[in-house]
Amino acid sequence: MKNELATKNPNRTAELKMKVVAALTTTRPPGPLREESCDIETALLFLRMNKNSSIDNYTDPLAKYGGIYVDTDEYFLRPGDELRNWNCTMGKAHDRSIGSALIYAEKGALFIDKWIDSYNNYDPSKWGDNSVLMAEKLARKFPDLIHVFEHHCAFYPHGLVLYNQNYKWSHSFGLHIYKTGHIPELQKINFETVRNINNTIGAVFRYILFGSKELCSS
């Protein structure tokens, strides 16, 4: 049976007002962040997780409350209101699989429920089967429960393209920088070096920090 909630609803592009930002982390990050209301009247909560936690640890709050799940190495480049037009939205990665670094879902989204149910047969030694491949399988089996954006959503291109060349990303809602596989490159980036890094990551960071992707003259 078709899930009518999965059809596009133009009324969902209303201004997004977040009530809670929940950080799911194995350790509390350093810095001045506090579990209290801030200027945008958003509560900041830290939810402790075990290392190597499976994807159902972070999709479970998403199923209960709805909202946006985002990896800490996913960067937003422009408003994602368009991604909120369906009850569940994800995007394709460079290998055509469905990336799990960014998930938009309404409270009680059936796709998320089915994804969580798949962990009844979870094998920790094959975490990718559930966290990546299962999303693709479920999307093919239940296409009416999810809207899948193509590469311009948030994950494309391949991580190497981000660090080895320049990629035109003006059409992207965001980029997944694949931090885990590129720690050495990222450790070299600071407020000074970023000014003249001639690759996609350098351009994206300049855009975020300075409002322009162009190389800095000084």
Coordinates of N, CA and C in Angstrom, one line a residue:
M1 N 0.8 -1.2 0.0 CA 0.0 0.0 0.0 C 0.9 1.2 0.0
K2 N 0.5 2.2 -0.8 CA 1.3 3.4 -0.9 C 1.2 4.2 0.3
N3 N 2.3 4.8 0.8 CA 2.3 5.6 2.0 C 2.2 7.1 1.5
E4 N 1.0 7.6 1.7 CA 0.7 9.0 1.2 C 1.6 10.0 1.8
L5 N 2.2 9.8 3.0 CA 3.0 10.7 3.6 C 4.3 10.9 2.8
A6 N 4.6 9.9 2.0 CA 5.9 10.0 1.2 C 5.7 10.9 0.0
T7 N 4.6 11.3 -0.4 CA 4.4 12.2 -1.5 C 4.8 13.6 -1.1
K8 N 5.1 14.4 -2.1 CA 5.6 15.7 -1.9 C 4.5 16.6 -1.3
N9 N 4.9 17.4 -0.3 CA 3.9 18.3 0.3 C 4.5 19.7 0.4
P10 N 4.1 20.6 -0.5 CA 4.7 21.9 -0.5 C 4.5 22.7 0.7
N11 N 3.6 22.3 1.6 CA 3.5 23.1 2.9 C 4.6 22.8 3.9
R12 N 5.4 21.8 3.6 CA 6.5 21.5 4.6 C 7.7 22.4 4.4
T13 N 7.7 23.3 3.5 CA 8.8 24.2 3.3 C 8.7 25.4 4.2
A14 N 7.8 25.4 5.2 CA 7.8 26.5 6.2 C 9.0 26.6 7.0
E15 N 9.3 27.7 7.6 CA 10.5 28.0 8.3 C 10.7 26.9 9.4
L16 N 11.9 26.3 9.4 CA 12.2 25.3 10.4 C 12.6 25.9 11.7
K17 N 11.9 25.5 12.8 CA 12.3 26.0 14.1 C 12.6 24.8 15.0
M18 N 13.9 24.6 15.2 CA 14.4 23.5 16.0 C 14.2 23.7 17.5
K19 N 13.7 22.7 18.2 CA 13.5 22.8 19.6 C 14.6 22.2 20.4
V20 N 15.2 21.1 19.8 CA 16.3 20.4 20.5 C 17.4 20.1 19.4
V21 N 18.6 20.3 19.8 CA 19.8 19.7 19.0 C 20.4 18.7 19.9
A22 N 20.4 17.4 19.5 CA 20.9 16.4 20.3 C 22.2 15.9 19.7
A23 N 23.3 15.9 20.4 CA 24.6 15.4 20.0 C 24.8 14.0 20.5
L24 N 24.9 13.0 19.6 CA 25.1 11.6 19.9 C 26.6 11.4 19.8
T25 N 27.3 11.2 20.9 CA 28.7 11.2 20.9 C 29.2 10.2 22.0
T26 N 30.4 9.6 21.7 CA 31.0 8.7 22.7 C 31.7 9.5 23.8
T27 N 32.1 10.8 23.6 CA 32.6 11.7 24.6 C 32.1 13.1 24.4
R28 N 32.0 13.8 25.5 CA 31.5 15.1 25.5 C 32.6 16.0 24.8
P29 N 32.3 16.8 23.8 CA 33.3 17.6 23.1 C 33.7 18.7 24.0
P30 N 35.0 19.2 23.8 CA 35.5 20.3 24.6 C 34.9 21.6 24.1
G31 N 35.1 22.6 25.0 CA 34.6 24.0 24.5 C 33.5 24.5 25.4
P32 N 32.9 25.6 25.0 CA 32.0 26.3 25.9 C 30.5 25.8 25.7
L33 N 30.3 24.7 24.9 CA 28.9 24.3 24.7 C 28.3 23.8 26.1
R34 N 27.0 24.1 26.2 CA 26.3 23.8 27.5 C 25.0 23.2 27.2
E35 N 24.5 22.4 28.1 CA 23.2 21.8 27.9 C 22.1 22.7 28.4
E36 N 21.9 23.8 27.7 CA 21.0 24.8 28.1 C 20.5 25.6 26.9
S37 N 19.4 26.3 27.0 CA 18.9 27.1 25.9 C 19.9 28.1 25.5
C38 N 19.9 28.4 24.2 CA 20.8 29.5 23.7 C 19.9 30.5 23.0
D39 N 20.6 31.4 22.2 CA 19.9 32.5 21.6 C 18.7 32.1 20.7
I40 N 18.8 31.0 20.1 CA 17.8 30.5 19.2 C 16.8 29.6 19.9
E41 N 16.8 29.7 21.2 CA 15.8 29.0 22.0 C 15.8 27.5 21.7
T42 N 17.0 26.9 21.5 CA 17.2 25.5 21.2 C 18.0 24.8 22.3
A43 N 17.4 23.8 22.8 CA 18.1 23.0 23.9 C 19.2 22.2 23.2
L44 N 20.4 22.2 23.8 CA 21.5 21.3 23.3 C 21.7 20.2 24.3
L45 N 21.5 19.0 23.8 CA 21.6 17.8 24.6 C 22.8 16.9 24.1
F46 N 23.5 16.3 25.0 CA 24.5 15.3 24.7 C 24.1 13.9 25.1
L47 N 23.9 13.0 24.1 CA 23.5 11.7 24.4 C 24.6 10.7 24.2
R48 N 25.1 10.1 25.3 CA 26.3 9.3 25.2 C 26.0 8.0 24.5
M49 N 27.0 7.6 23.6 CA 26.9 6.3 22.9 C 28.1 5.5 23.2
N50 N 28.0 4.2 23.0 CA 29.2 3.4 23.0 C 29.9 3.4 21.7
K51 N 31.2 3.2 21.7 CA 32.0 3.2 20.5 C 31.5 2.1 19.6
N52 N 31.6 2.4 18.3 CA 31.1 1.4 17.3 C 29.6 1.1 17.4
S53 N 28.9 2.1 17.9 CA 27.4 1.9 18.0 C 26.8 1.7 16.6
S54 N 25.8 0.9 16.5 CA 25.2 0.7 15.2 C 24.2 1.8 14.8
I55 N 23.8 1.8 13.6 CA 23.0 3.0 13.1 C 21.6 3.1 13.9
D56 N 21.1 2.0 14.4 CA 19.9 2.1 15.1 C 19.9 2.9 16.3
N57 N 21.2 3.2 16.9 CA 21.3 4.0 18.0 C 20.9 5.5 17.7
Y58 N 21.2 5.9 16.4 CA 20.8 7.3 16.1 C 19.5 7.4 15.3
T59 N 19.1 6.3 14.7 CA 17.8 6.4 14.0 C 16.6 6.2 15.0
D60 N 16.9 5.6 16.1 CA 15.8 5.4 17.1 C 15.3 6.8 17.6
P61 N 16.1 7.7 18.0 CA 15.6 9.1 18.4 C 14.9 9.7 17.2
L62 N 15.4 9.5 16.0 CA 14.8 10.1 14.8 C 13.4 9.5 14.6
A63 N 13.2 8.2 14.8 CA 11.9 7.6 14.7 C 10.9 8.2 15.7
K64 N 11.4 8.4 16.9 CA 10.6 8.8 18.0 C 10.1 10.2 17.9
Y65 N 11.1 11.1 17.5 CA 10.8 12.5 17.6 C 10.8 13.2 16.2
G66 N 11.4 12.6 15.2 CA 11.5 13.2 13.9 C 12.6 14.3 13.9
G67 N 13.0 14.7 12.7 CA 14.0 15.8 12.7 C 15.1 15.5 11.6
I68 N 16.3 15.9 11.9 CA 17.4 15.8 11.0 C 18.6 15.2 11.7
Y69 N 19.0 14.0 11.1 CA 20.3 13.4 11.6 C 21.4 13.9 10.7
V70 N 22.5 14.3 11.2 CA 23.7 14.7 10.4 C 25.0 14.3 11.1
D71 N 25.9 13.7 10.3 CA 27.2 13.3 10.8 C 28.0 14.6 11.2
T72 N 28.9 14.5 12.1 CA 29.7 15.6 12.4 C 30.7 16.1 11.3
D73 N 30.9 15.2 10.3 CA 31.7 15.6 9.2 C 30.9 15.9 7.9
E74 N 29.6 16.3 8.1 CA 28.8 16.7 7.0 C 28.6 18.2 7.2
Y75 N 28.8 19.0 6.1 CA 28.7 20.4 6.1 C 27.6 20.9 5.3
F76 N 26.7 21.8 5.8 CA 25.6 22.4 5.1 C 26.2 23.6 4.3
L77 N 25.7 23.7 3.0 CA 26.2 24.8 2.2 C 25.0 25.7 1.8
R78 N 23.8 25.2 1.9 CA 22.7 26.1 1.6 C 21.4 25.4 2.3
P79 N 20.4 26.2 2.5 CA 19.2 25.7 3.2 C 18.7 24.4 2.5
G80 N 18.3 23.5 3.4 CA 17.7 22.2 2.9 C 16.2 22.1 3.0
D81 N 15.5 23.2 2.9 CA 14.1 23.1 3.0 C 13.5 22.1 2.0
E82 N 14.0 22.1 0.8 CA 13.5 21.2 -0.2 C 13.6 19.7 0.2
L83 N 14.5 19.4 1.1 CA 14.7 18.0 1.6 C 13.6 17.6 2.6
R84 N 12.9 18.6 3.1 CA 11.8 18.4 4.1 C 10.4 18.1 3.5
N85 N 10.4 18.0 2.1 CA 9.1 17.9 1.5 C 8.5 16.5 1.5
W86 N 9.3 15.5 2.1 CA 8.8 14.1 2.2 C 9.0 13.6 3.6
N87 N 8.3 12.5 3.9 CA 8.4 12.1 5.3 C 9.7 11.5 5.7
C88 N 10.5 11.1 4.6 CA 11.9 10.6 4.8 C 12.7 10.9 3.6
T89 N 13.8 11.5 3.7 CA 14.7 11.9 2.6 C 16.1 11.5 2.9
M90 N 16.8 10.9 1.9 CA 18.2 10.6 2.0 C 18.8 10.9 0.6
G91 N 20.1 10.7 0.5 CA 20.7 11.0 -0.8 C 21.7 10.0 -1.2
K92 N 22.0 9.9 -2.5 CA 23.0 9.0 -3.1 C 24.4 9.4 -2.8
A93 N 25.3 8.5 -2.6 CA 26.7 8.7 -2.5 C 27.3 8.5 -3.8
H94 N 28.7 8.6 -3.9 CA 29.4 8.5 -5.2 C 29.2 7.1 -5.8
D95 N 29.1 6.1 -4.9 CA 29.0 4.7 -5.4 C 27.6 4.3 -5.7
R96 N 26.7 5.3 -5.7 CA 25.2 5.1 -5.9 C 24.5 4.4 -4.7
S97 N 25.2 4.1 -3.7 CA 24.5 3.7 -2.5 C 23.9 4.9 -1.8
I98 N 23.0 4.6 -0.8 CA 22.4 5.7 -0.1 C 23.2 6.0 1.1
G99 N 23.6 7.3 1.2 CA 24.5 7.7 2.3 C 23.7 8.0 3.5
S100 N 24.3 7.6 4.7 CA 23.6 7.8 6.0 C 24.1 8.9 6.8
A101 N 24.9 9.8 6.2 CA 25.5 11.0 6.9 C 24.4 12.1 7.1
L102 N 23.3 12.0 6.3 CA 22.3 13.0 6.4 C 20.9 12.4 6.2
I103 N 20.1 12.5 7.2 CA 18.7 11.9 7.1 C 17.7 12.9 7.6
Y104 N 16.7 13.2 6.8 CA 15.6 14.0 7.1 C 14.4 13.0 7.3
A105 N 13.7 13.1 8.5 CA 12.6 12.2 8.7 C 11.5 12.8 9.6
E106 N 10.3 12.5 9.3 CA 9.2 12.9 10.2 C 9.1 12.0 11.4
K107 N 8.5 12.4 12.4 CA 8.2 11.5 13.6 C 7.4 10.3 13.1
G108 N 7.8 9.1 13.4 CA 7.1 7.9 13.0 C 7.3 7.5 11.6
A109 N 8.3 8.0 10.9 CA 8.5 7.7 9.4 C 8.6 6.1 9.3
L110 N 7.8 5.6 8.4 CA 7.8 4.1 8.3 C 9.1 3.6 7.8
F111 N 9.8 4.3 6.9 CA 11.1 3.8 6.4 C 12.1 3.7 7.5
I112 N 12.1 4.6 8.4 CA 13.0 4.5 9.6 C 12.7 3.3 10.5
D113 N 11.4 3.1 10.7 CA 10.9 2.0 11.5 C 11.4 0.7 10.9
K114 N 11.3 0.5 9.5 CA 11.7 -0.7 8.9 C 13.2 -0.9 8.9
W115 N 13.9 0.3 8.9 CA 15.4 0.2 8.9 C 15.8 -0.3 10.3
I116 N 15.2 0.3 11.4 CA 15.5 -0.2 12.7 C 15.2 -1.7 12.9
D117 N 14.1 -2.1 12.3 CA 13.7 -3.5 12.5 C 14.7 -4.4 11.8
S118 N 15.4 -3.9 10.8 CA 16.4 -4.8 10.1 C 17.6 -5.2 11.1
Y119 N 17.7 -4.4 12.2 CA 18.8 -4.8 13.1 C 18.5 -6.0 14.0
N120 N 17.4 -6.6 13.8 CA 17.1 -7.8 14.5 C 18.1 -8.9 14.1
N121 N 18.6 -8.7 12.9 CA 19.6 -9.7 12.3 C 21.0 -9.0 12.2
Y122 N 21.3 -8.1 13.1 CA 22.5 -7.3 13.0 C 23.8 -8.2 13.3
D123 N 24.8 -8.0 12.4 CA 26.1 -8.7 12.6 C 27.1 -7.6 12.8
P124 N 27.6 -7.4 14.0 CA 28.6 -6.3 14.2 C 29.8 -6.3 13.3
S125 N 30.2 -7.5 12.8 CA 31.4 -7.6 12.0 C 31.1 -7.1 10.6
K126 N 29.8 -6.9 10.3 CA 29.4 -6.5 8.9 C 28.5 -5.2 9.1
W127 N 29.0 -4.2 9.8 CA 28.1 -3.1 10.2 C 27.6 -2.4 8.9
G128 N 28.4 -2.4 7.8 CA 28.0 -1.7 6.6 C 26.8 -2.3 6.0
D129 N 26.6 -3.6 6.2 CA 25.4 -4.2 5.6 C 24.1 -3.6 6.1
N130 N 24.0 -3.2 7.3 CA 22.8 -2.5 7.8 C 22.9 -1.0 7.7
S131 N 24.0 -0.4 8.0 CA 24.1 1.1 8.0 C 24.1 1.7 6.6
V132 N 24.5 0.9 5.6 CA 24.6 1.5 4.2 C 23.7 0.6 3.3
L133 N 24.1 -0.6 3.1 CA 23.4 -1.5 2.1 C 22.0 -1.7 2.4
M134 N 21.6 -1.8 3.7 CA 20.2 -2.1 4.0 C 19.3 -0.9 3.6
A135 N 19.8 0.3 3.8 CA 19.0 1.5 3.3 C 18.7 1.4 1.9
E136 N 19.7 1.0 1.1 CA 19.5 0.8 -0.4 C 18.5 -0.3 -0.7
K137 N 18.6 -1.4 0.0 CA 17.7 -2.5 -0.2 C 16.2 -2.1 0.1
L138 N 16.1 -1.4 1.3 CA 14.7 -1.0 1.7 C 14.1 0.1 0.8
A139 N 15.0 0.9 0.2 CA 14.5 2.0 -0.7 C 14.0 1.3 -2.0
R140 N 14.6 0.3 -2.4 CA 14.2 -0.4 -3.6 C 12.9 -1.2 -3.3
K141 N 12.8 -1.8 -2.1 CA 11.6 -2.6 -1.8 C 10.4 -1.7 -1.4
F142 N 10.7 -0.5 -0.8 CA 9.6 0.3 -0.4 C 9.8 1.8 -0.9
P143 N 9.8 1.9 -2.2 CA 10.1 3.3 -2.8 C 9.1 4.4 -2.4
D144 N 7.9 4.0 -2.0 CA 6.9 5.0 -1.6 C 7.2 5.5 -0.2
L145 N 8.1 4.9 0.6 CA 8.4 5.3 1.9 C 9.5 6.3 2.1
I146 N 10.2 6.5 1.0 CA 11.4 7.4 1.1 C 11.6 8.2 -0.2
H147 N 12.1 9.4 -0.1 CA 12.5 10.1 -1.3 C 14.0 10.1 -1.4
V148 N 14.6 9.7 -2.5 CA 16.1 9.6 -2.6 C 16.5 10.6 -3.6
F149 N 17.3 11.6 -3.1 CA 17.9 12.6 -4.0 C 19.2 12.0 -4.6
E150 N 19.5 12.5 -5.8 CA 20.6 12.0 -6.5 C 21.9 12.7 -6.0
H151 N 23.0 12.7 -6.8 CA 24.3 13.1 -6.2 C 24.3 14.6 -5.7
H152 N 23.4 15.4 -6.2 CA 23.5 16.8 -5.8 C 22.9 17.1 -4.4
C153 N 22.5 16.0 -3.7 CA 21.9 16.1 -2.4 C 23.0 16.6 -1.4
A154 N 23.9 15.7 -1.0 CA 24.8 16.1 0.1 C 26.1 15.2 0.1
F155 N 26.2 14.2 -0.6 CA 27.3 13.2 -0.4 C 28.3 13.2 -1.5
Y156 N 27.9 13.5 -2.7 CA 28.8 13.4 -3.9 C 29.7 14.6 -3.8
P157 N 30.9 14.5 -4.3 CA 31.5 13.4 -5.1 C 32.3 12.5 -4.1
H158 N 33.2 11.6 -4.8 CA 34.0 10.7 -4.0 C 35.0 11.6 -3.1
G159 N 35.3 11.0 -2.0 CA 36.2 11.7 -1.1 C 37.5 12.2 -1.7
L160 N 38.1 11.4 -2.6 CA 39.3 11.8 -3.2 C 39.2 13.1 -4.1
V161 N 38.0 13.3 -4.7 CA 37.7 14.5 -5.5 C 37.7 15.7 -4.6
L162 N 37.3 15.6 -3.4 CA 37.3 16.7 -2.5 C 38.7 17.2 -2.1
Y163 N 39.7 16.3 -2.0 CA 41.0 16.6 -1.6 C 42.0 16.7 -2.7
N164 N 41.8 16.2 -3.9 CA 42.8 16.1 -4.9 C 42.5 17.1 -6.1
Q165 N 41.3 17.6 -6.1 CA 40.9 18.5 -7.3 C 39.8 19.4 -6.9
N166 N 39.3 20.2 -7.8 CA 38.2 21.1 -7.5 C 36.9 20.5 -8.2
Y167 N 35.9 20.5 -7.4 CA 34.6 20.0 -7.9 C 33.6 21.1 -7.8
K168 N 32.7 21.3 -8.8 CA 31.7 22.3 -8.8 C 30.6 21.9 -7.9
W169 N 30.5 22.6 -6.7 CA 29.5 22.2 -5.7 C 28.4 23.2 -5.5
S170 N 28.3 24.2 -6.4 CA 27.3 25.2 -6.2 C 25.8 24.6 -6.1
H171 N 25.6 23.4 -6.7 CA 24.3 22.8 -6.7 C 24.1 22.0 -5.5
S172 N 25.1 21.9 -4.6 CA 25.0 20.9 -3.5 C 24.3 21.6 -2.2
F173 N 23.5 20.8 -1.5 CA 23.0 21.2 -0.3 C 24.1 21.2 0.8
G174 N 25.0 20.2 0.6 CA 26.1 20.1 1.6 C 27.1 19.1 1.1
L175 N 28.2 18.9 1.8 CA 29.2 17.9 1.5 C 29.6 17.1 2.7
H176 N 29.8 15.8 2.4 CA 30.3 14.9 3.4 C 31.8 14.8 3.2
I177 N 32.6 15.2 4.2 CA 34.0 15.3 3.9 C 34.8 14.1 4.2
Y178 N 34.2 13.0 4.6 CA 34.8 11.7 4.9 C 36.0 11.9 5.8
K179 N 35.8 12.4 6.9 CA 36.9 12.8 7.9 C 37.8 11.6 8.2
T180 N 37.2 10.4 8.5 CA 37.9 9.3 9.0 C 39.1 8.9 8.1
G181 N 38.9 9.0 6.8 CA 39.9 8.6 5.8 C 40.8 9.7 5.4
H182 N 40.7 10.9 6.0 CA 41.5 12.0 5.5 C 42.0 12.8 6.7
I183 N 42.3 12.2 7.8 CA 42.8 12.9 9.0 C 44.1 13.7 8.7
P184 N 45.1 13.1 8.0 CA 46.3 13.8 7.7 C 46.1 15.1 7.0
E185 N 45.2 15.1 5.9 CA 45.0 16.3 5.2 C 44.3 17.3 6.0
L186 N 43.3 16.9 6.8 CA 42.5 17.9 7.6 C 43.4 18.5 8.7
Q187 N 44.3 17.7 9.3 CA 45.2 18.3 10.3 C 46.0 19.4 9.8
K188 N 46.2 19.5 8.6 CA 47.1 20.6 8.0 C 46.3 21.9 7.8
I189 N 45.0 21.8 7.9 CA 44.1 23.0 7.6 C 43.9 23.8 8.9
N190 N 44.2 25.1 8.8 CA 43.9 26.0 9.9 C 43.4 27.3 9.3
F191 N 43.2 28.4 10.1 CA 42.7 29.6 9.6 C 43.7 30.3 8.6
E192 N 44.9 30.0 8.6 CA 45.9 30.5 7.7 C 46.1 29.7 6.4
T193 N 46.3 28.4 6.6 CA 46.5 27.5 5.4 C 45.3 27.4 4.5
V194 N 44.1 27.5 5.1 CA 42.9 27.4 4.3 C 42.7 28.4 3.3
R195 N 43.4 29.5 3.4 CA 43.3 30.6 2.5 C 43.8 30.3 1.1
N196 N 44.8 29.3 1.0 CA 45.4 29.0 -0.3 C 45.4 27.6 -0.6
I197 N 44.5 26.8 0.0 CA 44.4 25.4 -0.4 C 43.5 25.3 -1.6
N198 N 44.2 24.8 -2.7 CA 43.5 24.8 -4.0 C 42.8 23.4 -4.3
N199 N 41.8 23.1 -3.6 CA 41.0 22.0 -3.8 C 39.6 22.2 -3.3
T200 N 38.7 21.2 -3.5 CA 37.3 21.4 -3.1 C 37.1 21.7 -1.6
I201 N 37.9 21.0 -0.8 CA 37.8 21.2 0.7 C 38.2 22.6 1.0
G202 N 39.3 23.1 0.4 CA 39.7 24.5 0.7 C 38.6 25.5 0.3
A203 N 38.0 25.3 -0.9 CA 37.0 26.2 -1.3 C 35.8 26.2 -0.4
V204 N 35.4 25.0 0.0 CA 34.2 24.9 0.9 C 34.4 25.5 2.2
F205 N 35.6 25.3 2.8 CA 35.9 25.9 4.1 C 36.0 27.4 4.0
R206 N 36.6 27.9 2.9 CA 36.7 29.4 2.7 C 35.3 30.0 2.6
Y207 N 34.4 29.3 1.9 CA 33.0 29.7 1.8 C 32.3 29.8 3.1
I208 N 32.5 28.8 3.9 CA 31.9 28.8 5.3 C 32.5 29.8 6.2
L209 N 33.8 30.0 6.2 CA 34.5 30.9 7.1 C 34.5 32.4 6.6
F210 N 34.7 32.6 5.3 CA 34.8 34.0 4.8 C 33.7 34.4 3.9
G211 N 32.8 33.5 3.5 CA 31.7 33.9 2.6 C 32.1 33.9 1.2
S212 N 33.3 33.4 0.8 CA 33.7 33.3 -0.6 C 34.6 32.1 -0.7
K213 N 34.5 31.4 -1.8 CA 35.3 30.2 -2.1 C 36.6 30.5 -2.7
E214 N 36.8 31.7 -3.2 CA 38.0 32.1 -4.0 C 39.2 32.0 -3.1
L215 N 40.4 31.7 -3.7 CA 41.7 31.7 -3.0 C 41.9 33.1 -2.5
C216 N 42.5 33.2 -1.4 CA 42.8 34.5 -0.8 C 44.2 35.0 -1.3
S217 N 44.2 36.3 -1.6 CA 45.5 36.9 -2.1 C 46.5 37.1 -1.0
S218 N 46.0 37.2 0.2 CA 47.0 37.5 1.3 C 46.5 36.8 2.6

